Coordinates of C-alpha atoms and ligand atoms in Angstrom, one line a residue:
M10 CA 33.8 65.8 163.9
D11 CA 34.2 62.1 163.2
L12 CA 36.2 62.0 160.0
G13 CA 35.5 58.3 159.2
L14 CA 33.0 57.4 156.4
E15 CA 32.2 54.3 154.4
S16 CA 29.8 53.7 151.5
S17 CA 29.4 52.3 148.1
L18 CA 30.5 54.6 145.3
W19 CA 30.5 54.1 141.5
V20 CA 33.1 54.8 138.9
G21 CA 31.3 54.4 135.6
N22 CA 29.4 51.1 136.0
K23 CA 31.8 49.6 138.5
R24 CA 31.0 49.5 142.1
Y25 CA 33.5 50.4 144.8
R26 CA 33.5 50.2 148.5
A27 CA 35.1 53.5 149.7
V28 CA 36.4 53.9 153.2
L29 CA 37.7 57.1 154.8
T30 CA 39.4 56.2 158.1
G31 CA 40.8 59.6 158.9
W32 CA 44.4 58.8 157.9
H33 CA 43.6 57.0 154.7
F34 CA 41.1 57.0 151.9
K35 CA 40.7 53.7 150.0
W36 CA 38.5 52.4 147.4
T37 CA 38.1 48.7 146.5
E38 CA 36.4 47.5 143.4
V39 CA 33.6 45.0 144.3
D40 CA 32.3 42.4 141.8
K41 CA 28.7 41.2 141.3
K42 CA 29.3 38.5 144.0
N43 CA 30.5 41.1 146.5
R44 CA 34.1 40.0 146.3
D45 CA 36.9 42.5 146.7
K46 CA 39.1 43.1 143.6
K47 CA 41.7 45.8 143.3
T48 CA 42.2 48.4 146.1
V49 CA 43.7 51.8 145.9
L50 CA 44.9 53.3 149.2
V51 CA 45.8 56.9 149.5
P52 CA 47.0 58.7 152.6
V53 CA 44.7 61.6 153.3
A54 CA 47.8 63.8 153.5
E55 CA 48.4 63.0 149.8
V56 CA 45.0 64.1 148.6
A57 CA 45.6 67.1 146.5
G58 CA 42.0 68.3 146.1
V59 CA 38.3 67.4 146.4
E60 CA 35.8 69.0 144.0
E61 CA 32.1 68.7 143.5
G62 CA 31.1 67.4 140.0
R63 CA 33.2 65.8 137.3
V64 CA 36.3 67.9 137.1
E65 CA 39.2 67.8 134.6
I66 CA 42.2 70.1 134.8
L67 CA 43.9 69.3 131.5
P68 CA 44.1 70.8 128.9
Q69 CA 42.2 73.4 131.0
K70 CA 39.9 73.2 134.0
S71 CA 36.4 72.1 133.2
V72 CA 33.6 71.1 135.5
E73 CA 30.6 69.0 134.6
D74 CA 28.3 69.9 137.5
T75 CA 26.3 66.9 138.4
D76 CA 24.9 66.8 141.9
K77 CA 25.8 63.2 142.7
D78 CA 29.4 63.2 141.6
F79 CA 32.7 64.3 143.1
T80 CA 36.3 64.2 142.0
V81 CA 39.3 63.4 144.1
F82 CA 42.8 64.5 143.0
Y83 CA 45.7 62.7 144.7
V84 CA 49.4 62.0 144.5
K85 CA 50.2 59.0 142.3
R86 CA 53.7 57.7 142.2
S87 CA 55.2 56.9 138.8
S88 CA 58.2 54.8 138.0
G89 CA 60.1 57.2 135.8
G90 CA 62.3 58.8 138.4
G91 CA 65.7 57.1 137.8
S92 CA 67.2 54.9 140.4
Y93 CA 66.4 57.1 143.4
G94 CA 63.5 59.2 144.2
L95 CA 60.0 58.9 142.7
L96 CA 58.2 61.0 140.2
W97 CA 54.8 62.2 141.5
R98 CA 51.8 62.7 139.1
L99 CA 48.4 64.0 139.7
G100 CA 45.9 61.0 140.0
R101 CA 42.2 61.7 139.5
I102 CA 39.1 59.6 140.2
Q103 CA 35.5 60.7 139.6
F104 CA 33.0 59.0 141.8
S105 CA 29.2 58.9 141.6
C106 CA 27.1 58.6 144.7
A107 CA 23.6 57.3 145.3
S108 CA 22.4 60.7 146.4
R109 CA 23.4 64.3 146.7
V110 CA 23.3 64.1 150.5
L111 CA 25.9 61.3 150.4
R112 CA 28.1 63.3 147.9
D113 CA 28.0 66.3 150.3
Q114 CA 29.0 64.0 153.1
W115 CA 32.0 62.7 151.2
T116 CA 33.3 66.1 150.2
K117 CA 32.8 67.5 153.6
H118 CA 34.5 64.6 155.4
L119 CA 37.4 64.4 153.0
R120 CA 38.1 68.2 153.2
A121 CA 37.9 68.1 157.0
A122 CA 40.4 65.1 157.0
L123 CA 42.8 67.1 154.8
K124 CA 42.8 70.0 157.2
T125 CA 43.4 67.7 160.2
H126 CA 46.1 65.6 158.6
S127 CA 48.1 68.1 156.7
P128 CA 48.0 71.4 158.5
L129 CA 50.9 72.9 156.7
R130 CA 49.1 73.1 153.3
P131 CA 49.8 76.6 152.0
H132 CA 46.9 78.9 151.1
R133 CA 48.9 81.9 149.9
L134 CA 52.3 81.8 148.3
L135 CA 54.8 84.3 147.1
V136 CA 56.4 83.0 143.8
F137 CA 59.6 84.3 142.2
I138 CA 60.3 83.2 138.6
N139 CA 63.8 83.7 137.2
P140 CA 63.2 84.0 133.5
F141 CA 66.9 83.4 132.7
G142 CA 67.7 80.4 134.9
G143 CA 68.8 77.1 133.4
K144 CA 67.3 76.7 129.8
K145 CA 65.3 80.0 130.3
K146 CA 62.0 78.1 130.6
G147 CA 61.0 79.2 134.1
R148 CA 57.9 81.2 133.0
Q149 CA 56.6 78.4 130.8
I150 CA 57.2 75.8 133.4
Y151 CA 55.3 77.8 136.0
H152 CA 52.3 78.8 133.9
S153 CA 51.8 75.5 132.1
L154 CA 52.7 72.9 134.8
V155 CA 52.5 74.5 138.2
A156 CA 49.8 77.2 138.2
P157 CA 47.0 74.9 137.2
L158 CA 47.9 72.6 140.2
F159 CA 48.0 75.5 142.6
E160 CA 44.6 76.7 141.3
L161 CA 43.1 73.2 141.8
A162 CA 44.4 73.1 145.3
G163 CA 42.9 76.6 146.1
I164 CA 46.3 78.2 146.5
S165 CA 46.5 81.9 145.7
S166 CA 49.8 83.0 144.4
H167 CA 51.4 86.3 144.1
V168 CA 53.9 85.9 141.2
I169 CA 56.9 88.1 140.5
V170 CA 59.0 87.6 137.4
T171 CA 62.4 88.9 138.4
E172 CA 64.1 91.6 136.4
R173 CA 67.5 91.5 138.1
A174 CA 69.6 89.3 140.2
N175 CA 69.0 89.6 144.0
Q176 CA 65.5 91.0 143.5
A177 CA 63.9 88.1 145.3
R178 CA 66.4 88.3 148.2
D179 CA 65.8 92.1 148.6
H180 CA 62.0 91.7 148.4
L181 CA 62.2 89.1 151.2
L182 CA 64.4 91.4 153.2
K183 CA 62.3 94.5 152.9
K184 CA 58.8 94.0 151.8
D185 CA 55.6 93.1 153.7
L186 CA 55.2 89.3 153.9
T187 CA 52.1 89.2 156.0
G188 CA 49.6 86.5 154.9
F189 CA 52.1 84.3 153.0
D190 CA 52.6 80.7 154.2
G191 CA 55.6 80.1 152.0
V192 CA 57.9 81.4 149.3
V193 CA 58.5 79.6 146.1
C194 CA 61.3 80.0 143.5
V195 CA 61.1 78.9 139.9
G196 CA 64.7 78.6 138.9
G197 CA 67.9 76.9 140.0
D198 CA 70.2 76.8 143.0
G199 CA 71.0 80.5 142.6
M200 CA 67.4 81.4 143.0
F201 CA 67.1 79.1 146.0
S202 CA 70.1 80.8 147.5
E203 CA 68.4 84.2 147.1
L204 CA 65.4 83.0 149.0
L205 CA 67.6 81.4 151.6
H206 CA 69.5 84.7 152.2
G207 CA 66.4 86.8 152.1
L208 CA 64.4 84.6 154.6
I209 CA 67.2 84.0 157.0
G210 CA 68.2 87.7 157.0
R211 CA 64.6 88.8 157.5
T212 CA 64.0 86.3 160.4
Q213 CA 67.1 87.5 162.2
Q214 CA 66.2 91.2 161.7
E215 CA 62.8 90.6 163.2
A216 CA 64.3 88.6 166.0
G217 CA 66.8 91.4 166.7
L218 CA 69.7 89.0 166.1
C219 CA 73.0 89.9 164.4
E220 CA 73.4 87.3 161.7
N221 CA 77.1 88.3 161.0
D222 CA 78.2 87.0 164.4
P223 CA 79.3 83.3 164.1
A224 CA 78.5 82.8 167.8
V225 CA 74.8 83.6 167.5
A226 CA 72.3 80.8 167.4
L227 CA 70.2 81.9 164.4
Q228 CA 66.4 81.8 164.6
P229 CA 64.7 79.2 162.4
C230 CA 62.6 80.8 159.5
P231 CA 58.8 80.6 159.9
L232 CA 58.0 80.6 156.2
H233 CA 58.5 77.4 154.1
I234 CA 60.5 77.4 150.9
G235 CA 59.3 75.7 147.7
I236 CA 61.5 75.0 144.8
I237 CA 60.2 74.5 141.3
P238 CA 63.3 73.3 139.5
A239 CA 64.2 75.3 136.4
G240 CA 67.9 75.8 136.7
S241 CA 71.1 74.2 135.6
T242 CA 72.1 71.9 138.5
D243 CA 69.0 72.0 140.7
C244 CA 71.1 70.3 143.4
V245 CA 68.9 71.4 146.3
C246 CA 65.8 70.1 144.7
F247 CA 67.4 66.8 143.7
A248 CA 68.9 66.2 147.1
T249 CA 65.6 67.0 149.0
V250 CA 63.0 65.4 146.6
G251 CA 65.1 62.8 144.7
V252 CA 64.0 64.0 141.2
V253 CA 64.1 67.2 139.3
D254 CA 60.6 67.5 138.2
P255 CA 58.3 70.6 138.4
V256 CA 55.1 68.6 138.8
T257 CA 56.5 66.5 141.7
S258 CA 57.8 69.6 143.4
A259 CA 54.4 71.4 142.9
L260 CA 52.6 68.4 144.5
H261 CA 54.9 68.5 147.6
I262 CA 54.1 72.2 147.9
I263 CA 50.4 71.6 147.6
I264 CA 50.2 68.9 150.3
G265 CA 52.3 71.0 152.6
D266 CA 55.2 68.6 153.0
S267 CA 57.8 69.8 155.4
Q268 CA 61.5 69.0 155.3
P269 CA 63.9 70.8 157.7
L270 CA 67.3 71.6 156.3
D271 CA 70.7 72.4 157.9
V272 CA 72.3 75.6 156.8
C273 CA 76.0 76.6 157.0
S274 CA 76.7 80.2 157.8
V275 CA 80.0 81.4 156.2
H276 CA 81.6 84.4 157.9
D277 CA 84.6 86.5 156.9
V278 CA 86.7 88.8 159.0
S279 CA 84.9 91.9 157.9
A280 CA 81.5 90.9 159.2
Q281 CA 79.9 89.6 156.0
V282 CA 77.8 86.4 156.1
R283 CA 76.7 84.1 153.3
Y284 CA 74.7 80.9 153.6
S285 CA 75.3 77.5 152.0
V286 CA 73.3 74.3 152.0
S287 CA 74.9 72.2 149.3
L288 CA 78.5 73.0 148.4
L289 CA 81.0 75.3 150.0
G290 CA 84.1 74.4 148.0
Y291 CA 87.6 75.8 147.7
G292 CA 90.0 74.7 145.0
F293 CA 88.6 72.6 142.2
Y294 CA 84.9 73.5 142.7
G295 CA 85.7 77.2 143.2
D296 CA 87.8 77.1 140.1
V297 CA 85.1 75.4 138.1
L298 CA 82.6 78.0 139.1
A299 CA 84.9 80.9 138.3
E300 CA 85.7 79.4 134.9
S301 CA 82.0 78.6 134.2
E302 CA 80.9 82.2 134.7
K303 CA 82.8 83.1 131.5
H304 CA 80.7 80.6 129.6
R305 CA 77.2 81.3 130.9
W306 CA 76.0 81.3 127.2
M307 CA 76.6 77.5 127.1
G308 CA 73.8 77.1 129.6
P309 CA 74.0 74.0 131.9
L310 CA 76.9 72.5 129.8
R311 CA 79.2 75.3 131.0
Y312 CA 80.0 73.2 134.2
D313 CA 81.1 70.1 132.1
Y314 CA 83.3 72.3 129.9
S315 CA 84.7 74.2 132.8
G316 CA 85.3 71.1 134.8
A317 CA 87.4 69.7 132.0
V318 CA 89.4 72.9 131.6
V319 CA 90.1 73.2 135.4
Y320 CA 90.9 69.5 135.7
L321 CA 93.5 69.9 132.9
S322 CA 95.0 72.9 134.8
N323 CA 96.0 70.5 137.5
R324 CA 96.0 72.9 140.5
S325 CA 96.4 72.5 144.2
Y326 CA 96.3 75.1 146.9
S327 CA 97.8 75.5 150.4
G328 CA 95.4 75.9 153.2
I329 CA 94.9 75.6 157.0
V330 CA 91.7 73.8 157.8
Q331 CA 90.3 73.6 161.4
Y332 CA 87.2 71.7 162.2
L333 CA 85.0 70.9 165.2
P334 CA 84.0 67.2 164.9
A335 CA 80.4 66.2 165.5
D336 CA 79.6 63.4 167.9
P337 CA 80.9 60.2 166.2
L338 CA 78.4 58.2 168.2
L339 CA 75.4 59.7 166.3
S340 CA 76.4 59.0 162.7
S341 CA 79.4 58.9 160.4
P342 CA 79.9 60.0 156.8
R343 CA 81.3 56.5 156.1
D344 CA 78.5 54.5 157.6
K345 CA 77.0 53.7 154.2
T346 CA 73.5 54.8 155.3
R347 CA 71.4 57.2 153.2
C348 CA 69.1 60.0 154.5
L349 CA 65.8 59.0 153.0
A350 CA 62.2 60.3 153.7
G351 CA 61.4 59.7 157.4
C352 CA 65.2 59.5 158.2
S353 CA 65.6 58.4 161.9
V354 CA 69.0 60.2 162.3
C355 CA 67.3 63.5 161.4
S356 CA 64.2 62.8 163.5
R357 CA 66.4 62.2 166.6
S358 CA 68.3 65.4 165.7
T359 CA 65.2 67.5 166.0
E360 CA 64.9 66.5 169.7
R361 CA 68.6 67.2 170.3
L362 CA 68.5 70.6 168.4
F363 CA 65.3 72.0 169.9
P364 CA 65.0 70.4 173.3
H365 CA 62.7 73.1 174.7
S366 CA 63.2 75.7 172.0
S367 CA 63.8 78.6 174.2
D368 CA 67.3 79.4 173.1
S369 CA 67.3 82.5 171.0
G370 CA 71.1 83.0 170.7
S371 CA 73.7 85.2 172.3
L372 CA 74.3 88.9 171.8
Y373 CA 76.8 90.0 169.3
S374 CA 80.4 89.1 170.2
S375 CA 83.6 89.8 168.5
H376 CA 84.5 87.9 165.3
F377 CA 86.1 84.6 165.3
S378 CA 85.4 84.3 168.9
Q379 CA 85.0 80.9 170.3
F380 CA 81.7 79.3 169.5
S381 CA 79.4 78.2 172.3
T382 CA 79.8 74.8 170.7
D383 CA 83.5 74.8 171.5
S384 CA 82.7 73.3 174.9
E385 CA 81.3 70.2 173.0
G386 CA 84.6 69.2 171.5
E387 CA 88.1 70.0 170.5
W388 CA 89.1 71.7 167.3
V389 CA 91.3 69.7 164.9
S390 CA 93.8 71.5 162.7
V391 CA 95.4 70.3 159.5
E392 CA 97.6 72.1 157.0
G393 CA 98.9 71.3 153.6
R394 CA 98.2 71.4 149.9
F395 CA 94.7 70.4 148.8
R396 CA 93.0 69.7 145.4
C397 CA 89.8 70.7 147.1
V398 CA 88.3 71.4 150.4
S399 CA 84.5 71.0 150.4
L400 CA 81.8 71.3 153.1
T401 CA 78.3 70.1 152.5
C402 CA 75.3 70.1 154.8
M403 CA 73.5 67.4 152.7
S404 CA 74.4 64.7 150.2
S405 CA 74.4 67.3 147.4
S406 CA 73.2 64.7 144.9
C407 CA 72.3 65.9 141.5
A408 CA 72.1 64.5 138.0
R409 CA 75.9 64.7 137.6
S410 CA 76.4 62.8 140.8
P411 CA 73.3 60.7 141.7
L412 CA 74.7 59.9 145.2
G413 CA 76.3 63.2 145.7
L414 CA 79.4 64.8 147.2
S415 CA 78.7 62.9 150.5
P416 CA 76.3 60.1 150.0
S417 CA 75.6 59.5 153.7
A418 CA 75.2 63.1 154.7
H419 CA 71.9 64.1 156.4
L420 CA 69.6 66.9 155.4
A421 CA 68.6 67.9 159.0
D422 CA 71.0 66.4 161.5
G423 CA 72.8 69.7 162.4
T424 CA 76.1 68.6 160.9
G425 CA 78.0 69.0 157.7
D426 CA 80.5 66.8 156.0
L427 CA 84.0 68.2 155.4
I428 CA 85.8 66.6 152.5
L429 CA 89.5 67.1 152.2
V430 CA 91.2 66.0 149.1
W431 CA 94.9 66.3 149.5
D432 CA 97.2 67.1 146.6
T433 CA 97.7 64.0 144.4
H434 CA 98.6 63.0 140.9
P435 CA 96.2 63.9 138.2
L436 CA 95.0 60.3 137.6
G437 CA 94.2 59.9 141.3
F438 CA 92.2 63.1 141.3
L439 CA 90.3 61.9 138.2
K440 CA 89.5 58.7 140.0
F441 CA 88.1 60.7 142.9
L442 CA 85.9 62.8 140.6
Y443 CA 84.8 59.9 138.5
R444 CA 83.6 58.0 141.5
H445 CA 81.0 60.7 142.1
T446 CA 79.3 59.5 139.0
S447 CA 79.0 55.9 140.2
T448 CA 78.2 54.0 143.4
Q449 CA 82.0 53.6 144.1
D450 CA 83.1 55.1 147.4
Q451 CA 84.9 58.3 146.6
F452 CA 86.2 58.4 150.2
D453 CA 88.0 55.1 149.9
L454 CA 91.2 56.7 148.5
P455 CA 94.4 57.3 150.4
F456 CA 94.4 61.1 149.7
V457 CA 90.8 61.7 150.7
E458 CA 89.4 62.4 154.2
V459 CA 85.9 63.0 155.3
H460 CA 84.8 64.3 158.7
R461 CA 81.3 65.0 160.1
V462 CA 81.6 68.4 161.6
K463 CA 79.7 71.2 163.4
A464 CA 82.0 74.1 162.4
V465 CA 85.1 74.8 160.2
R466 CA 87.7 77.5 159.8
F467 CA 89.9 78.0 156.7
S468 CA 92.8 80.3 156.0
V469 CA 95.7 80.5 153.7
P470 CA 99.1 80.1 155.4
S471 CA 100.4 83.5 156.4
G472 CA 102.3 85.4 153.8
R473 CA 100.6 83.5 151.0
E474 CA 97.6 85.7 150.6
E475 CA 99.5 89.0 150.9
Q476 CA 102.1 87.8 148.5
E477 CA 99.3 86.8 146.1
Y478 CA 97.7 90.2 146.3
E479 CA 100.9 92.0 145.8
E480 CA 101.4 90.0 142.7
I481 CA 97.9 90.9 141.5
G482 CA 98.5 94.6 142.4
G483 CA 101.3 94.8 139.9
F484 CA 99.6 92.4 137.6
S485 CA 96.2 94.1 137.3
S486 CA 97.6 97.4 136.2
E487 CA 99.1 95.6 133.3
I488 CA 96.2 93.4 132.2
D489 CA 94.6 94.3 128.9
E490 CA 90.9 94.8 128.3
G491 CA 90.3 91.2 127.3
Q492 CA 91.9 90.0 130.5
R493 CA 90.0 92.6 132.4
E494 CA 86.7 91.3 130.9
C495 CA 87.6 87.9 132.1
V496 CA 88.2 89.3 135.6
D497 CA 84.9 91.2 135.5
T498 CA 82.6 88.3 134.8
V499 CA 83.5 86.5 137.9
S500 CA 80.7 87.4 140.2
R501 CA 77.6 85.2 139.6
N502 CA 75.2 87.8 140.9
G503 CA 77.0 90.5 139.1
S504 CA 77.2 88.5 135.9
Q505 CA 74.6 90.6 134.2
Q506 CA 76.5 93.8 134.9
H507 CA 79.4 95.1 133.0
L508 CA 82.0 95.8 135.6
A509 CA 84.9 97.0 133.5
Q510 CA 84.8 100.5 134.7
R511 CA 84.3 99.6 138.3
A512 CA 87.0 100.1 140.9
M513 CA 88.8 96.9 142.1
T514 CA 86.4 95.6 144.7
S515 CA 87.4 93.0 147.3
E516 CA 85.2 90.5 145.4
R517 CA 87.2 91.0 142.3
K518 CA 90.5 90.9 144.2
A519 CA 89.6 87.6 145.6
A520 CA 88.7 86.1 142.3
T521 CA 91.5 87.7 140.2
P522 CA 94.3 85.2 141.1
F523 CA 92.4 82.4 139.6
L524 CA 91.2 84.2 136.6
C525 CA 94.6 85.7 135.8
G526 CA 95.8 82.1 136.1
L527 CA 93.5 81.0 133.4
C528 CA 93.8 84.0 131.1
C529 CA 97.6 84.3 131.4
K530 CA 98.5 80.7 132.1
K531 CA 100.0 81.9 135.4
S532 CA 99.2 79.4 138.2
P533 CA 97.6 81.2 141.1
S534 CA 98.4 80.2 144.7
V535 CA 94.9 81.2 146.0
S536 CA 91.6 79.7 144.8
V537 CA 88.1 81.1 145.5
W538 CA 85.2 79.7 147.5
N539 CA 82.2 78.4 145.6
C540 CA 79.2 79.0 148.0
D541 CA 76.2 77.1 146.4
G542 CA 77.2 78.4 143.0
E543 CA 78.3 81.9 144.0
I544 CA 81.8 83.0 144.3
L545 CA 82.7 84.4 147.7
P546 CA 84.6 87.7 147.9
F547 CA 86.8 86.3 150.7
T548 CA 89.2 83.4 151.4
K549 CA 89.5 83.3 155.1
I550 CA 86.3 82.0 156.6
V551 CA 84.6 80.7 159.7
C552 CA 81.6 78.4 159.1
K553 CA 79.0 77.1 161.4
I554 CA 76.3 74.6 160.8
H555 CA 72.8 75.7 162.0
G556 CA 70.7 72.6 162.4
Q557 CA 67.3 72.8 160.7
L558 CA 67.4 76.5 160.1
V559 CA 64.9 76.5 157.2
R560 CA 62.1 74.2 156.1
L561 CA 61.3 73.2 152.5
Y562 CA 58.1 71.9 151.0
A563 CA 59.6 68.5 150.5
R564 CA 60.0 65.2 152.4
G565 CA 63.4 63.9 151.5
I566 CA 64.1 61.2 149.0
E567 CA 61.6 58.4 148.8
D568 CA 63.4 55.1 148.2
G569 CA 62.2 54.5 144.6
A570 CA 64.1 51.2 144.2
A571 CA 62.5 49.7 147.2
I572 CA 59.0 50.9 146.2
R573 CA 59.4 49.7 142.6
N574 CA 60.6 46.3 143.7
S575 CA 57.6 45.7 146.0
E576 CA 55.2 43.5 144.1
E577 CA 51.9 44.9 145.3
R578 CA 50.7 48.4 144.6
D579 CA 49.2 48.5 148.1
E580 CA 52.6 47.6 149.5
C581 CA 54.1 50.5 147.6
Q582 CA 51.6 52.9 149.0
R583 CA 52.0 51.3 152.5
I584 CA 55.7 52.1 152.5
C585 CA 55.0 55.7 151.5
I586 CA 52.5 56.0 154.3
L587 CA 54.8 54.6 156.8
N588 CA 57.5 57.0 155.6
S589 CA 55.1 59.9 156.0
L590 CA 54.1 58.8 159.4
K591 CA 57.6 58.4 160.7
Ligands
ATP12 N1 66.0 88.6 136.1 C1 67.2 88.2 136.4 N2 68.2 88.6 135.6 C2 69.5 88.2 135.8 N3 69.8 87.4 136.8 C3 68.9 86.9 137.6 C4 67.5 87.3 137.4 N4 66.8 86.7 138.4 C5 67.6 86.0 139.1 N5 68.9 86.0 138.7 C6 70.1 85.4 139.1 O1 70.5 84.4 138.2 C7 71.3 83.5 138.9 C8 71.1 82.0 138.3 O2 69.8 81.6 138.3 P1 69.3 80.2 138.7 O3 69.8 79.7 139.9 O4 67.8 80.3 138.6 O5 69.7 79.3 137.4 P2 71.0 78.5 137.0 O6 72.3 79.2 137.5 O7 70.9 78.2 135.6 O8 70.9 77.2 137.8 P3 71.7 76.5 139.0 O9 71.9 77.5 140.1 O10 70.9 75.3 139.4 O11 73.1 76.1 138.4 C9 70.8 83.5 140.3 O12 72.0 83.6 141.1 C10 70.0 84.7 140.5 O13 70.5 85.6 141.5
6CM13 C1 85.4 62.4 135.0 C2 84.0 62.8 135.4 C3 84.1 63.9 136.4 C4 82.7 64.2 136.9 C5 82.8 65.0 138.2 C6 81.6 65.1 138.8 C7 81.6 65.7 140.2 C8 80.2 66.2 140.4 C9 80.0 66.6 141.8 C10 78.8 67.5 141.8 C11 78.5 68.2 143.0 C12 77.5 69.3 142.8 C13 77.4 70.1 144.0 C14 76.5 71.2 143.8 C15 76.7 72.4 143.7 C16 75.7 73.5 143.6 O1 75.5 74.0 144.9 C17 76.2 74.6 142.7 C18 75.0 75.5 142.4 O2 74.2 75.0 141.4 N1 76.7 74.1 141.4 C19 77.9 74.4 141.1 O3 78.7 75.0 141.8 C20 78.4 73.8 139.8 C21 79.7 73.1 140.0 C22 79.7 71.8 139.3 C23 81.0 71.1 139.6 C24 81.2 69.9 138.7
CA14 CA1 73.4 67.8 157.7

């Protein structure tokens, strides 16, 4: 079917020349002398819906069913998104045609063009709402802002309001997912992490792969993930969309945007695996998370409070870090570029990562064996005392840090950035932290190193861990109930449970040194790992970056500053079109 169409249409008493070229739908106001006035140009891929009649969706859906009218809903960019990223709003235009036949032609052509140009639009979604995330507004956000948009776009959603932590993960691991195009979480990074673990685990189960083996090339997940932000940090949403806004995210889902994302698998010696996309952090960030779990009642503010407490405790930790550098010719964490929508570094990586996509990974091999990637370079090893050791697969920008932990990191290049902050004086470390909040380069400090890597190993120098555990063994039997409570609240996912009566699990053992340090003012020599906001129950780890393992309903950050500065509205739309075509 030829998707093109051109005719006169009316909006009120104004005449427009409307043109559908297949890729774009544009309408130009024409004056009485047939001169062109203002043009609006919308990529077909950004049309959210086409309805017969004069349709409104707010305050609730209403249709005035006239047989010569039709309504087009589309993505409209708005300038309120801060310095980076753009807010998306639902634009609406109601056209009148000269005849019903012409109206039917328009709706038919537009709908056919949508199908052709955005094949990933979801029809059926599985939605998990965390009623307790962030400011506890998940349900309200979904029902008032998102559900009406999904309905307009003809998406049917199966909604589950979670009743416990890890329910969404377990559902994805075990239940029938037939018929769903994607999975959506309404919550924060913790909810996203549940979806990530559930989907990756499920995909490997179905592919017969052992996800615990760091040598295995994991299978990319077939279902897309959508994030409706309703958490405390919402880092994954911020770093992949550029703004934290439920309507913007819902529109990305509706139009079937697709953003691949690198994932880091984190393995310990006893065959457990966790996944991280934003922050895998030891030292400062681990300590902040452990401290913040005691203050969940503060809501999102708990991180600021805990950050201050941990900063004042002035800790550093011994560690041995080994890393496998990525190819320095492809990109560098200091190259001052930014991964924006249509990023060319990420596009080139797709070719490199999936040349003919037949590689399904090796069979299980022993733990901490050499990776297949070893042949691609030499491991580098460093040892010493660190304020923090962080690994991020993407920039990890968020409201606290608009450019993120690593401003030039890429969402989908198959690498992560390893940031080593050596022990330094308190003011130096404060300078490093403070630079995250501005455009100043946090890597331009003598005690900071950043490396673009494919894999990392971390351990505590021998004797140190054992010594620590011995100390705790004696210590834990003496701690009083108050101190025990503090130890018990450490696990993010276990935070809703009262663990006081439980036996000392390995998770608690790993977290105890830090917590005893805070409770008893005894400085621990071992920190904990913060894995996207969850405390890991192990210290010695092996990590591997899996390029483009999952796909989100997003497109990366649109360059809001460039678009806002462009004088013409058409120019603004043109940039967006170019980005979406790249
Ligand atoms: N019904 C529930 N009851 C208790 N905990 C839940 C429930 N549903 C999900 N969770 C857990 O709550 C944790 C926190 O949720 P979420 O990530 O949505 O919000 P947040 O922590 O406020 O935000 P952020 O992760 O962005 O800082 C998640 O790790 C998730 O496993
Ligand atoms: C003097 C001013 C100092 C300001 C310091 C600002 C430094 C900010 C860096 C922010 C990096 C965020 C990384 C994202 C982490 C998320 O995966 C995770 C889950 O939501 N959040 C935390 O662990 C929450 C941990 C938050 C740590 C601050
Ligand atoms: Ca990356």
